[in-house]
Amino acid sequence: MSGHDRKRDPEAPRADDQPGNFVAELVEQELAQGALPRRLMTRFPPEPNGYLHIGHAKSIALNFGLATLSKDGVCNLRFDDTNPETESTEFVESIQNDVRWLGFDWGERLYYASDYFDQLYAWAEQLIAKGLAYVDVRSEEAIREARGDFHRPGVAGPERDRSPEENLALFRKMRDGGFEEGEAVLRAKIDLASKDVKLRDPLMYRIKKVPHHRTGTKWCIYPMYDWAHGQSDAIEGVTHSICTLEFVNHHALYDWFLAALEIPEPPRQIEFGKLNLSYTVLSKRRLQRLVNEGHVRGWDDPRLATLAGLRRRGYPAEAIVAFCERIGVSRNDGVVDIGLLEHEVREHLNAHAPRRMGVVRPLKVVLENYPEGQVEQVELANHPMDPSMGTRTVPFSRELWIERDDWMDEPPKQWFRLGPGREVRLRGAAIVRCTEVVRDADGVVQELRCHWDPESKGGNAADGRKVKGTIHWLSATHAAPCEMRLYERLFADENPNAAEPDFLAALNPESLEITQGFVEPSLKDAAAGARVQLERLGYFVLDTHDSRPEHLVLNRTIGLKDGWAKIAAKL
RNA sequence: UCCGGCGUCGUUCAAGGGUAGGACAGCGGACUUUGAAUCCGCGAAUCGUGGUUCGAAUCCACGCGCCGGAACCA
């Protein structure tokens, strides 16, 4: 996992190509100065109420990466399960699976905020005894009204002055089920006139007569985020509690609770700018709509930026982590160009994906002068730059499939693929010239007749003439049929969140195209989830759900950069 | 409008008062049995106005813009 290791000399100047990470710099400095009160500890604290997406990956990479800065640093996985209404073990499992897939290991340190419910409760009684918390029995509306707003300070009610004894009795009644939901809450007694609205006597506990996925029916009161989070950090010994910018508004409250409990050497909250990605939607609510309303085929739809979706799409975990490190960490609230993610995916796949041939839109080619029934085996490298990946053989015969896009009726001079009378190289096999075009009644090309140059075995002309174009091909009698799922970006608009009337208006109607193509027979032996490059087309992955040897399904992870498209655009 | 956060190439991240740099994207070229990859090159930015200073992206002041905050969500 050396890729996650950011360790470097804090005194050394930053290398030009190392992205900034102000949190890592801060921690490195503290480490160098011996300023930490205990061993370095971070945590990744998801709420188990949804699937992880690439925004979470940034947080995961940050937290687990920070832990590697110190030899005994650790990062905990802690489920922030304080709201039983929305949480479930289904998500607990998918989240662990996704974090593990990214390549991170929390060891034995799997925790739940619900593990701390007893301690939290005891602490709450302590605050009540100190006169720092009280039970409020007014309605939700009444409490909100009395809290004021941005321009109006809150006003205190009579319950604020109740004695600790009365509050303790009321709180125990809450715990014991003596109140119905909504009838009472425990609030911290801070400052109803604070400019910081979060400090206007925030709620610590509310009543929910709902069973919890781990504590069952033991509790009917559940702690709020602000009351649970910092205290959970303190219990575990977390040194740096990293969260996103929307929690800046909670920072003072985070510190207040720890101070009120007189926690020595309290954890420190540090906020960073979360990831936003162009052409992508990451909010839980919007992801939910896409799934529930059937705009995609589920949480792991390859068009979604969920980790499950990206995985099924064929994005390597290493590329996602590399991306998270590439974008850096700051307090800016920016939108990262999805092209950067795609770059990291191509970079990883270019190095690691074995090459294969496949056609997405088949066009039949018959080599008129190639002997009927003859088959020869062509040996091809699995990777052009990495001989260690070996070679494979591909059958070649009289009838072939080529890519329909490699044919043009009236090609411009810049075109060096196939056209009437044009010559092209079949990758690794031979040179052929188009001699006849067979069309149907509508003029649509049905088949190409080509002349095969027997003196061009392997693709080199015996007379030394240059052939500029090389295209991929498949022996029609040997090729394996394959369902091709061609994915594009889910949204056509760079910022779907700004679309009117809502983000759904920005959906790309062509985000999925399915074709019936062919691939080399060798793909029938490939494992589900295997990633390959179909030469000249892009990177593909055997679909983990639907692909079987007798019915291959390939998902296009991402296309290769298309230099011809740029030329064509300028014609 | 009150509180808080943030403003640097198209995007993202740098530059402890001293030549504004990298990556991605873009553009141009070389190479190429993947129009890929690779290699070489080019263009491109300090929100504004004042101030301090020999010197300001950096310090100060005042503006402007964007984001977050008034959940019994996290």
Coordinates of C-alpha atoms in Angstrom, one line a residue, chain A residues 290-291 294-304 312 483 485 487 512 514 543 545-546 553 555:
Chain A
L290 CA -31.9 8.0 -9.8
V291 CA -32.2 4.5 -8.4
G294 CA -35.5 3.8 -12.5
H295 CA -33.2 6.2 -14.3
V296 CA -30.4 3.7 -13.6
R297 CA -30.5 -0.1 -12.9
G298 CA -29.6 0.0 -9.2
W299 CA -27.0 1.2 -6.8
D300 CA -24.2 -0.5 -8.7
D301 CA -25.3 0.8 -12.1
P302 CA -22.0 1.4 -13.9
R303 CA -23.1 5.0 -14.7
L304 CA -23.3 5.9 -11.1
R312 CA -18.8 -2.7 -11.9
E483 CA -23.2 -8.1 -25.6
R485 CA -22.8 -2.2 -22.9
Y487 CA -21.5 3.7 -21.3
L512 CA -26.1 3.6 -22.3
I514 CA -26.2 -1.8 -26.0
D543 CA -19.7 -7.7 -16.2
H545 CA -23.5 -9.9 -12.7
D546 CA -24.5 -10.9 -16.2
V553 CA -21.3 -9.2 -21.5
N555 CA -19.1 -3.1 -20.0

